[in-house]
Amino acid sequence: MEIRKAYFADERNDDLREIGQSRQRSDAPGHVRGITPFYADRVLSDLQHLRMVRSPHHHARIRSIDTSAAERHPGVRRVITAAEVPHNIYTVLSLINVGPEDEPVLAFDKVRWQGEPVVAVVAENERAAYEAAALVKVDYEILEPVFDVEEALAPGAPLVNEYHGQNYYRYDSGDGRRVVLGDVEAAFSAADFILEARYDSNPIEQAPTETTGCIVVPDQNERYTCYSGTQAVFFTLDNASIILDVPGHRLHFVGGTVGGGFGGKVDCTVEPIALLAAMLTGKPVAFIYNRYEEMQISSPRAAERIFIKDGVMKDGRIVARQVRCLIDAGAYSRHSPYGTQKAAAHFPGPYTIPNVLIHCQCVYTNRTPSSAMRGFGVTIGDFALEVQMDKLARMIGMDPLEFRFINAYRDGDMKAHHQPTEGAALIECLQEASISFNWPVADRYLQMSSRERREV
């Protein structure tokens, strides 16, 4: 990486000891030498293994659960159902007052996605746990599922999640997050060109080398140590405390070393049930996803459907932008309401557009619950916006980089969120991109500055 210090030299202090300096990561030597301990590296005597009975259906009512054969299977220590989970209905964002609680740790009345956990089996070895899990009998009444975000919002669609009462998350502002600036309809009427386009993405699995999991060890004084691959140690501890209805000081979490996460290990999916299993058996318990579970059960990046309508003038100025974004949360909220809010805040991109209307919705379907992944709520929107920018430039016969120079926001410009732009530096980034990649632009664009908006 090369730092170009010619830009904003008068605003930068190069005498700082840490900021702007290259420093070796404290954990790098252990990683490259292969001696860093990960959660699954613990070797424990009498370690029990937890396997989950999961729904084979996308949407079904649970008529009955029969665990008797599993309980009799050799090597089985405990079979756990929803009735034994102290606070079975939860949502991970309740810690920041985002509700309602809408997801069971173990399903009991319905299953809302294929792979939803129903019964946990704890056994003295993995083979016994797998065999006993296969013996659990669940009688399902199959219900109609819905997989498409627009179909989920249509009148008469199957209701995915009764804890919400409709197939979208209801914010304090209504059925979605909105951003409004100016009058888009009037601006569309005055525009020289209008372009409308739809962009779709699929769920994306993070696919870490280390699968999701944890090992819980009973300690003294009714305390439990949880070795976890979580990316959010205290967040997971607090959620586990709520789900298990135990004070946080009884839970000791050891984490911070993650064998690949990319945001996918912030959900609290394995630790609470493994802790409960250790409490009920008095034994160390491991709950580790196999590769199939990691790829099919863990939360992916949400699928998104984005509709963009732009009004642009012949000289390249975008005068109106309307965006409708539907984010597929899957069956439960997890982090999707937050990701949807991020999406609304991020549109209409790093461009100064005087008339903007954004409407982003968090939609429930019978798909795997989605959650965090590297810039979730922003990354797919950026892709859609930048493809749209290229289309607009081609439509009016303008170079796509010069088109971005014209519309790039600069210090003092009013954002769609009614906040003035500060510290933009976008013009300078475009200039450096032009120089570094030998992309020719007119000299006047190289004379622009993010510090002010003026004609050159």
Tab-separated table of N, CA, C and O in Angstrom, residues 284-394:
chain	number	residue	atom	x	y	z
A	284	PRO	N	-18.328	-31.248	30.373
A	284	PRO	CA	-17.943	-30.382	29.262
A	284	PRO	C	-18.710	-30.784	28.005
A	284	PRO	O	-18.928	-31.983	27.753
A	285	VAL	N	-19.128	-29.796	27.215
A	285	VAL	CA	-19.944	-30.051	26.022
A	285	VAL	C	-19.379	-29.282	24.837
A	285	VAL	O	-19.076	-28.081	24.953
A	286	ALA	N	-19.265	-29.955	23.709
A	286	ALA	CA	-18.863	-29.316	22.454
A	286	ALA	C	-20.042	-29.299	21.501
A	286	ALA	O	-20.717	-30.321	21.318
A	287	PHE	N	-20.293	-28.137	20.933
A	287	PHE	CA	-21.296	-28.009	19.874
A	287	PHE	C	-20.607	-27.315	18.708
A	287	PHE	O	-20.357	-26.112	18.748
A	288	ILE	N	-20.283	-28.087	17.689
A	288	ILE	CA	-19.496	-27.591	16.565
A	288	ILE	C	-20.209	-27.939	15.271
A	288	ILE	O	-20.510	-29.107	15.008
A	289	TYR	N	-20.493	-26.932	14.461
A	289	TYR	CA	-21.141	-27.178	13.172
A	289	TYR	C	-20.240	-28.047	12.292
A	289	TYR	O	-19.025	-27.808	12.209
A	290	ASN	N	-20.853	-29.017	11.616
A	290	ASN	CA	-20.113	-29.676	10.543
A	290	ASN	C	-20.159	-28.776	9.308
A	290	ASN	O	-20.805	-27.731	9.305
A	291	ARG	N	-19.461	-29.183	8.264
A	291	ARG	CA	-19.368	-28.297	7.090
A	291	ARG	C	-20.724	-28.092	6.434
A	291	ARG	O	-21.019	-26.991	5.949
A	292	TYR	N	-21.556	-29.118	6.419
A	292	TYR	CA	-22.894	-28.950	5.848
A	292	TYR	C	-23.656	-27.882	6.616
A	292	TYR	O	-24.292	-27.001	6.019
A	293	GLU	N	-23.609	-27.946	7.943
A	293	GLU	CA	-24.333	-26.956	8.738
A	293	GLU	C	-23.776	-25.557	8.494
A	293	GLU	O	-24.527	-24.583	8.406
A	294	GLU	N	-22.471	-25.446	8.411
A	294	GLU	CA	-21.879	-24.125	8.187
A	294	GLU	C	-22.374	-23.518	6.878
A	294	GLU	O	-22.664	-22.324	6.800
A	295	MET	N	-22.500	-24.341	5.850
A	295	MET	CA	-22.887	-23.833	4.540
A	295	MET	C	-24.398	-23.655	4.409
A	295	MET	O	-24.853	-22.810	3.635
A	296	GLN	N	-25.187	-24.424	5.143
A	296	GLN	CA	-26.640	-24.405	4.953
A	296	GLN	C	-27.417	-23.811	6.125
A	296	GLN	O	-28.553	-23.365	5.956
A	297	ILE	N	-26.824	-23.782	7.302
A	297	ILE	CA	-27.556	-23.383	8.498
A	297	ILE	C	-27.128	-22.016	9.014
A	297	ILE	O	-27.945	-21.243	9.513
A	298	SER	N	-25.847	-21.714	8.911
A	298	SER	CA	-25.376	-20.445	9.466
A	298	SER	C	-25.912	-19.271	8.636
A	298	SER	O	-26.239	-19.414	7.459
A	299	SER	N	-25.971	-18.102	9.270
A	299	SER	CA	-26.608	-16.937	8.632
A	299	SER	C	-25.771	-16.403	7.475
A	299	SER	O	-24.608	-16.050	7.664
A	300	PRO	N	-26.337	-16.287	6.283
A	300	PRO	CA	-25.608	-15.699	5.159
A	300	PRO	C	-25.837	-14.187	5.082
A	300	PRO	O	-26.615	-13.615	5.856
A	301	ARG	N	-25.135	-13.557	4.157
A	301	ARG	CA	-25.504	-12.191	3.792
A	301	ARG	C	-26.892	-12.236	3.162
A	301	ARG	O	-27.221	-13.150	2.396
A	302	ALA	N	-27.710	-11.263	3.480
A	302	ALA	CA	-29.086	-11.254	2.995
A	302	ALA	C	-29.145	-11.061	1.477
A	302	ALA	O	-28.357	-10.307	0.905
A	303	ALA	N	-30.100	-11.729	0.859
A	303	ALA	CA	-30.437	-11.418	-0.525
A	303	ALA	C	-31.148	-10.071	-0.557
A	303	ALA	O	-31.900	-9.734	0.365
A	304	GLU	N	-30.917	-9.306	-1.601
A	304	GLU	CA	-31.550	-7.994	-1.731
A	304	GLU	C	-32.138	-7.822	-3.129
A	304	GLU	O	-31.603	-8.354	-4.108
A	305	ARG	N	-33.227	-7.091	-3.183
A	305	ARG	CA	-33.813	-6.678	-4.464
A	305	ARG	C	-33.920	-5.163	-4.432
A	305	ARG	O	-34.544	-4.593	-3.543
A	306	ILE	N	-33.279	-4.530	-5.392
A	306	ILE	CA	-33.150	-3.079	-5.377
A	306	ILE	C	-33.690	-2.507	-6.685
A	306	ILE	O	-33.278	-2.937	-7.773
A	307	PHE	N	-34.590	-1.565	-6.568
A	307	PHE	CA	-35.131	-0.838	-7.722
A	307	PHE	C	-34.612	0.599	-7.657
A	307	PHE	O	-34.803	1.288	-6.658
A	308	ILE	N	-33.957	1.030	-8.730
A	308	ILE	CA	-33.400	2.386	-8.776
A	308	ILE	C	-33.989	3.123	-9.969
A	308	ILE	O	-33.993	2.602	-11.099
A	309	LYS	N	-34.478	4.330	-9.714
A	309	LYS	CA	-34.960	5.208	-10.776
A	309	LYS	C	-34.209	6.531	-10.667
A	309	LYS	O	-34.191	7.161	-9.614
A	310	ASP	N	-33.555	6.919	-11.771
A	310	ASP	CA	-32.754	8.144	-11.782
A	310	ASP	C	-33.243	9.104	-12.853
A	310	ASP	O	-33.612	8.680	-13.965
A	311	GLY	N	-33.227	10.390	-12.511
A	311	GLY	CA	-33.441	11.449	-13.488
A	311	GLY	C	-32.141	12.214	-13.674
A	311	GLY	O	-31.533	12.652	-12.691
A	312	VAL	N	-31.695	12.381	-14.926
A	312	VAL	CA	-30.398	12.995	-15.193
A	312	VAL	C	-30.541	14.025	-16.309
A	312	VAL	O	-31.366	13.867	-17.218
A	313	MET	N	-29.716	15.069	-16.234
A	313	MET	CA	-29.715	16.109	-17.257
A	313	MET	C	-28.650	15.815	-18.309
A	313	MET	O	-27.732	15.017	-18.084
A	314	LYS	N	-28.751	16.484	-19.448
A	314	LYS	CA	-27.800	16.268	-20.539
A	314	LYS	C	-26.367	16.582	-20.130
A	314	LYS	O	-25.419	16.006	-20.676
A	315	ASP	N	-26.206	17.534	-19.185
A	315	ASP	CA	-24.852	17.908	-18.764
A	315	ASP	C	-24.272	16.947	-17.727
A	315	ASP	O	-23.166	17.154	-17.230
A	316	GLY	N	-25.013	15.884	-17.376
A	316	GLY	CA	-24.483	14.865	-16.477
A	316	GLY	C	-24.946	14.969	-15.041
A	316	GLY	O	-24.636	14.090	-14.226
A	317	ARG	N	-25.687	15.995	-14.681
A	317	ARG	CA	-26.142	16.134	-13.297
A	317	ARG	C	-27.329	15.203	-13.019
A	317	ARG	O	-28.318	15.234	-13.749
A	318	ILE	N	-27.208	14.403	-11.968
A	318	ILE	CA	-28.348	13.605	-11.512
A	318	ILE	C	-29.222	14.513	-10.663
A	318	ILE	O	-28.777	15.075	-9.662
A	319	VAL	N	-30.469	14.673	-11.064
A	319	VAL	CA	-31.354	15.603	-10.342
A	319	VAL	C	-32.369	14.887	-9.460
A	319	VAL	O	-33.002	15.521	-8.609
A	320	ALA	N	-32.527	13.577	-9.662
A	320	ALA	CA	-33.478	12.834	-8.838
A	320	ALA	C	-33.061	11.381	-8.765
A	320	ALA	O	-32.605	10.809	-9.765
A	321	ARG	N	-33.204	10.805	-7.588
A	321	ARG	CA	-32.935	9.368	-7.412
A	321	ARG	C	-33.967	8.794	-6.455
A	321	ARG	O	-34.168	9.286	-5.349
A	322	GLN	N	-34.622	7.729	-6.912
A	322	GLN	CA	-35.598	7.012	-6.093
A	322	GLN	C	-35.139	5.565	-5.964
A	322	GLN	O	-34.828	4.921	-6.968
A	323	VAL	N	-35.077	5.070	-4.739
A	323	VAL	CA	-34.608	3.708	-4.497
A	323	VAL	C	-35.616	2.975	-3.624
A	323	VAL	O	-36.051	3.498	-2.585
A	324	ARG	N	-35.980	1.780	-4.049
A	324	ARG	CA	-36.743	0.869	-3.195
A	324	ARG	C	-35.900	-0.378	-3.002
A	324	ARG	O	-35.467	-1.002	-3.980
A	325	CYS	N	-35.626	-0.723	-1.745
A	325	CYS	CA	-34.756	-1.849	-1.439
A	325	CYS	C	-35.497	-2.822	-0.528
A	325	CYS	O	-36.000	-2.426	0.531
A	326	LEU	N	-35.565	-4.084	-0.936
A	326	LEU	CA	-36.203	-5.137	-0.150
A	326	LEU	C	-35.117	-6.104	0.299
A	326	LEU	O	-34.478	-6.754	-0.532
A	327	ILE	N	-34.899	-6.188	1.600
A	327	ILE	CA	-33.845	-7.033	2.160
A	327	ILE	C	-34.480	-8.270	2.775
A	327	ILE	O	-35.376	-8.182	3.619
A	328	ASP	N	-34.023	-9.445	2.336
A	328	ASP	CA	-34.604	-10.715	2.764
A	328	ASP	C	-33.976	-11.140	4.092
A	328	ASP	O	-32.851	-11.626	4.135
A	329	ALA	N	-34.725	-10.974	5.181
A	329	ALA	CA	-34.232	-11.340	6.508
A	329	ALA	C	-34.271	-12.838	6.743
A	329	ALA	O	-33.666	-13.324	7.694
A	330	GLY	N	-34.978	-13.581	5.877
A	330	GLY	CA	-35.266	-14.958	6.204
A	330	GLY	C	-36.369	-15.005	7.238
A	330	GLY	O	-37.192	-14.093	7.345
A	331	ALA	N	-36.374	-16.047	8.064
A	331	ALA	CA	-37.503	-16.276	8.963
A	331	ALA	C	-37.476	-15.424	10.221
A	331	ALA	O	-38.518	-15.205	10.843
A	332	TYR	N	-36.289	-14.928	10.608
A	332	TYR	CA	-36.173	-14.193	11.866
A	332	TYR	C	-35.323	-12.947	11.684
A	332	TYR	O	-34.555	-12.819	10.724
A	333	SER	N	-35.403	-12.049	12.628
A	333	SER	CA	-34.768	-10.734	12.486
A	333	SER	C	-33.256	-10.799	12.530
A	333	SER	O	-32.572	-10.255	11.657
A	334	ARG	N	-32.717	-11.408	13.591
A	334	ARG	CA	-31.278	-11.356	13.856
A	334	ARG	C	-30.757	-9.929	13.642
A	334	ARG	O	-31.227	-9.002	14.266
A	335	HIS	N	-29.809	-9.724	12.731
A	335	HIS	CA	-29.259	-8.378	12.544
A	335	HIS	C	-29.872	-7.643	11.348
A	335	HIS	O	-29.441	-6.537	11.019
A	336	SER	N	-30.869	-8.245	10.700
A	336	SER	CA	-31.383	-7.657	9.462
A	336	SER	C	-32.079	-6.307	9.632
A	336	SER	O	-31.945	-5.444	8.768
A	337	PRO	N	-32.849	-6.059	10.718
A	337	PRO	CA	-33.425	-4.713	10.858
A	337	PRO	C	-32.352	-3.629	10.908
A	337	PRO	O	-32.531	-2.530	10.364
A	338	TYR	N	-31.234	-3.937	11.554
A	338	TYR	CA	-30.118	-2.997	11.606
A	338	TYR	C	-29.483	-2.837	10.226
A	338	TYR	O	-29.189	-1.728	9.775
A	339	GLY	N	-29.292	-3.968	9.516
A	339	GLY	CA	-28.720	-3.898	8.167
A	339	GLY	C	-29.598	-3.109	7.214
A	339	GLY	O	-29.100	-2.368	6.358
A	340	THR	N	-30.912	-3.240	7.358
A	340	THR	CA	-31.837	-2.492	6.517
A	340	THR	C	-31.727	-0.996	6.798
A	340	THR	O	-31.770	-0.167	5.873
A	341	GLN	N	-31.593	-0.650	8.062
A	341	GLN	CA	-31.423	0.764	8.413
A	341	GLN	C	-30.122	1.309	7.854
A	341	GLN	O	-30.062	2.445	7.368
A	342	LYS	N	-29.071	0.505	7.889
A	342	LYS	CA	-27.796	0.913	7.283
A	342	LYS	C	-27.967	1.164	5.785
A	342	LYS	O	-27.400	2.108	5.235
A	343	ALA	N	-28.733	0.295	5.131
A	343	ALA	CA	-28.949	0.446	3.689
A	343	ALA	C	-29.619	1.773	3.384
A	343	ALA	O	-29.204	2.503	2.469
A	344	ALA	N	-30.663	2.095	4.154
A	344	ALA	CA	-31.366	3.361	3.932
A	344	ALA	C	-30.446	4.545	4.154
A	344	ALA	O	-30.493	5.538	3.417
A	345	ALA	N	-29.579	4.442	5.163
A	345	ALA	CA	-28.656	5.536	5.458
A	345	ALA	C	-27.597	5.681	4.377
A	345	ALA	O	-27.071	6.781	4.150
A	346	HIS	N	-27.268	4.583	3.712
A	346	HIS	CA	-26.178	4.620	2.726
A	346	HIS	C	-26.626	5.132	1.365
A	346	HIS	O	-25.846	5.762	0.649
A	347	PHE	N	-27.842	4.797	0.990
A	347	PHE	CA	-28.360	5.360	-0.260
A	347	PHE	C	-28.509	6.868	-0.080
A	347	PHE	O	-28.807	7.338	1.017
A	348	PRO	N	-28.306	7.694	-1.100
A	348	PRO	CA	-28.144	7.346	-2.518
A	348	PRO	C	-26.700	7.237	-2.974
A	348	PRO	O	-26.380	7.480	-4.134
A	349	GLY	N	-25.773	6.900	-2.058
A	349	GLY	CA	-24.368	6.794	-2.415
A	349	GLY	C	-23.631	8.097	-2.197
A	349	GLY	O	-24.189	9.078	-1.708
A	350	PRO	N	-22.368	8.159	-2.596
A	350	PRO	CA	-21.530	9.341	-2.330
A	350	PRO	C	-21.710	10.442	-3.370
A	350	PRO	O	-20.728	10.994	-3.887
A	351	TYR	N	-22.960	10.745	-3.673
A	351	TYR	CA	-23.255	11.714	-4.727
A	351	TYR	C	-24.227	12.766	-4.212
A	351	TYR	O	-25.109	12.477	-3.396
A	352	THR	N	-24.051	13.975	-4.705
A	352	THR	CA	-24.940	15.070	-4.330
A	352	THR	C	-26.105	15.109	-5.308
A	352	THR	O	-25.939	15.464	-6.477
A	353	ILE	N	-27.267	14.716	-4.820
A	353	ILE	CA	-28.476	14.657	-5.628
A	353	ILE	C	-29.543	15.456	-4.885
A	353	ILE	O	-29.854	15.148	-3.730
A	354	PRO	N	-30.116	16.486	-5.488
A	354	PRO	CA	-31.006	17.392	-4.745
A	354	PRO	C	-32.370	16.821	-4.396
A	354	PRO	O	-33.051	17.346	-3.515
A	355	ASN	N	-32.775	15.764	-5.085
A	355	ASN	CA	-34.104	15.193	-4.838
A	355	ASN	C	-33.974	13.674	-4.692
A	355	ASN	O	-33.571	12.984	-5.633
A	356	VAL	N	-34.324	13.181	-3.508
A	356	VAL	CA	-34.079	11.769	-3.188
A	356	VAL	C	-35.283	11.201	-2.442
A	356	VAL	O	-35.861	11.852	-1.568
A	357	LEU	N	-35.644	9.967	-2.791
A	357	LEU	CA	-36.659	9.228	-2.043
A	357	LEU	C	-36.174	7.787	-1.895
A	357	LEU	O	-36.030	7.066	-2.882
A	358	ILE	N	-35.901	7.386	-0.649
A	358	ILE	CA	-35.415	6.039	-0.353
A	358	ILE	C	-36.459	5.328	0.499
A	358	ILE	O	-36.995	5.903	1.455
A	359	HIS	N	-36.740	4.059	0.173
A	359	HIS	CA	-37.635	3.242	0.995
A	359	HIS	C	-37.029	1.852	1.090
A	359	HIS	O	-36.984	1.112	0.102
A	360	CYS	N	-36.529	1.488	2.282
A	360	CYS	CA	-35.906	0.184	2.499
A	360	CYS	C	-36.746	-0.625	3.475
A	360	CYS	O	-37.133	-0.124	4.541
A	361	GLN	N	-36.997	-1.888	3.131
A	361	GLN	CA	-37.813	-2.751	3.978
A	361	GLN	C	-37.067	-4.034	4.335
A	361	GLN	O	-36.375	-4.619	3.491
A	362	CYS	N	-37.236	-4.450	5.573
A	362	CYS	CA	-36.731	-5.726	6.070
A	362	CYS	C	-37.880	-6.725	5.968
A	362	CYS	O	-38.890	-6.584	6.667
A	363	VAL	N	-37.738	-7.730	5.100
A	363	VAL	CA	-38.851	-8.616	4.742
A	363	VAL	C	-38.571	-10.033	5.254
A	363	VAL	O	-37.451	-10.535	5.157
A	364	TYR	N	-39.621	-10.683	5.785
A	364	TYR	CA	-39.495	-12.043	6.295
A	364	TYR	C	-39.980	-13.056	5.260
A	364	TYR	O	-41.057	-12.900	4.678
A	365	THR	N	-39.155	-14.095	5.050
A	365	THR	CA	-39.496	-15.210	4.175
A	365	THR	C	-39.117	-16.502	4.889
A	365	THR	O	-38.505	-16.477	5.957
A	366	ASN	N	-39.453	-17.637	4.296
A	366	ASN	CA	-39.115	-18.933	4.897
A	366	ASN	C	-37.755	-19.425	4.431
A	366	ASN	O	-37.551	-20.616	4.175
A	367	ARG	N	-36.821	-18.502	4.388
A	367	ARG	CA	-35.447	-18.862	4.046
A	367	ARG	C	-34.580	-18.778	5.304
A	367	ARG	O	-35.005	-18.266	6.345
A	368	THR	N	-33.363	-19.295	5.201
A	368	THR	CA	-32.421	-19.252	6.327
A	368	THR	C	-32.278	-17.820	6.820
A	368	THR	O	-32.079	-16.909	6.010
A	369	PRO	N	-32.386	-17.576	8.123
A	369	PRO	CA	-32.223	-16.207	8.628
A	369	PRO	C	-30.882	-15.625	8.201
A	369	PRO	O	-29.840	-16.286	8.301
A	370	SER	N	-30.911	-14.412	7.721
A	370	SER	CA	-29.683	-13.748	7.283
A	370	SER	C	-29.153	-12.871	8.399
A	370	SER	O	-29.833	-12.600	9.380
A	371	SER	N	-27.924	-12.449	8.232
A	371	SER	CA	-27.322	-11.629	9.277
A	371	SER	C	-26.134	-10.879	8.704
A	371	SER	O	-26.143	-10.495	7.538
A	372	ALA	N	-25.095	-10.720	9.507
A	372	ALA	CA	-23.978	-9.856	9.132
A	372	ALA	C	-23.011	-10.552	8.178
A	372	ALA	O	-22.766	-11.750	8.278
A	373	MET	N	-22.481	-9.790	7.254
A	373	MET	CA	-21.342	-10.197	6.437
A	373	MET	C	-20.730	-8.956	5.821
A	373	MET	O	-21.368	-8.252	5.059
A	374	ARG	N	-19.509	-8.648	6.211
A	374	ARG	CA	-18.689	-7.593	5.622
A	374	ARG	C	-19.474	-6.455	4.969
A	374	ARG	O	-19.768	-6.477	3.777
A	375	GLY	N	-19.831	-5.467	5.736
A	375	GLY	CA	-20.525	-4.314	5.176
A	375	GLY	C	-21.962	-4.596	4.806
A	375	GLY	O	-22.510	-3.956	3.900
A	376	PHE	N	-22.594	-5.562	5.513
A	376	PHE	CA	-23.972	-5.923	5.162
A	376	PHE	C	-24.871	-4.699	5.251
A	376	PHE	O	-24.697	-3.833	6.096
A	377	GLY	N	-25.832	-4.642	4.345
A	377	GLY	CA	-26.700	-3.482	4.245
A	377	GLY	C	-26.133	-2.382	3.380
A	377	GLY	O	-26.831	-1.418	3.059
A	378	VAL	N	-24.876	-2.513	2.980
A	378	VAL	CA	-24.205	-1.465	2.204
A	378	VAL	C	-23.597	-2.028	0.921
A	378	VAL	O	-23.712	-1.439	-0.152
A	379	THR	N	-22.948	-3.198	1.028
A	379	THR	CA	-22.141	-3.714	-0.084
A	379	THR	C	-22.960	-3.951	-1.349
A	379	THR	O	-22.560	-3.540	-2.443
A	380	ILE	N	-24.101	-4.633	-1.215
A	380	ILE	CA	-24.918	-4.919	-2.393
A	380	ILE	C	-25.485	-3.622	-2.962
A	380	ILE	O	-25.574	-3.444	-4.184
A	381	GLY	N	-25.874	-2.704	-2.077
A	381	GLY	CA	-26.362	-1.407	-2.543
A	381	GLY	C	-25.308	-0.650	-3.327
A	381	GLY	O	-25.607	-0.012	-4.346
A	382	ASP	N	-24.053	-0.704	-2.868
A	382	ASP	CA	-22.965	-0.056	-3.603
A	382	ASP	C	-22.821	-0.640	-4.999
A	382	ASP	O	-22.621	0.084	-5.977
A	383	PHE	N	-22.889	-1.971	-5.082
A	383	PHE	CA	-22.794	-2.619	-6.393
A	383	PHE	C	-23.893	-2.106	-7.323
A	383	PHE	O	-23.630	-1.714	-8.475
A	384	ALA	N	-25.121	-2.082	-6.820
A	384	ALA	CA	-26.239	-1.637	-7.650
A	384	ALA	C	-26.070	-0.182	-8.074
A	384	ALA	O	-26.287	0.176	-9.242
A	385	LEU	N	-25.669	0.674	-7.135
A	385	LEU	CA	-25.517	2.100	-7.447
A	385	LEU	C	-24.440	2.344	-8.492
A	385	LEU	O	-24.616	3.153	-9.414
A	386	GLU	N	-23.316	1.646	-8.355
A	386	GLU	CA	-22.218	1.906	-9.290
A	386	GLU	C	-22.493	1.327	-10.676
A	386	GLU	O	-22.085	1.908	-11.690
A	387	VAL	N	-23.207	0.211	-10.747
A	387	VAL	CA	-23.640	-0.282	-12.061
A	387	VAL	C	-24.611	0.718	-12.679
A	387	VAL	O	-24.545	1.013	-13.886
A	388	GLN	N	-25.500	1.249	-11.847
A	388	GLN	CA	-26.447	2.260	-12.329
A	388	GLN	C	-25.701	3.499	-12.844
A	388	GLN	O	-26.078	4.074	-13.877
A	389	MET	N	-24.655	3.920	-12.152
A	389	MET	CA	-23.872	5.087	-12.589
A	389	MET	C	-23.249	4.840	-13.961
A	389	MET	O	-23.244	5.729	-14.827
A	390	ASP	N	-22.733	3.644	-14.184
A	390	ASP	CA	-22.166	3.320	-15.494
A	390	ASP	C	-23.233	3.361	-16.583
A	390	ASP	O	-23.004	3.856	-17.700
A	391	LYS	N	-24.412	2.835	-16.275
A	391	LYS	CA	-25.505	2.845	-17.252
A	391	LYS	C	-25.924	4.278	-17.589
A	391	LYS	O	-26.182	4.602	-18.760
A	392	LEU	N	-26.003	5.114	-16.557
A	392	LEU	CA	-26.382	6.510	-16.784
A	392	LEU	C	-25.360	7.216	-17.664
A	392	LEU	O	-25.722	7.971	-18.583
A	393	ALA	N	-24.085	7.003	-17.388
A	393	ALA	CA	-23.035	7.650	-18.177
A	393	ALA	C	-23.121	7.224	-19.640
A	393	ALA	O	-23.021	8.064	-20.553
A	394	ARG	N	-23.304	5.922	-19.866
A	394	ARG	CA	-23.417	5.450	-21.246
A	394	ARG	C	-24.653	6.027	-21.928
A	394	ARG	O	-24.630	6.356	-23.125
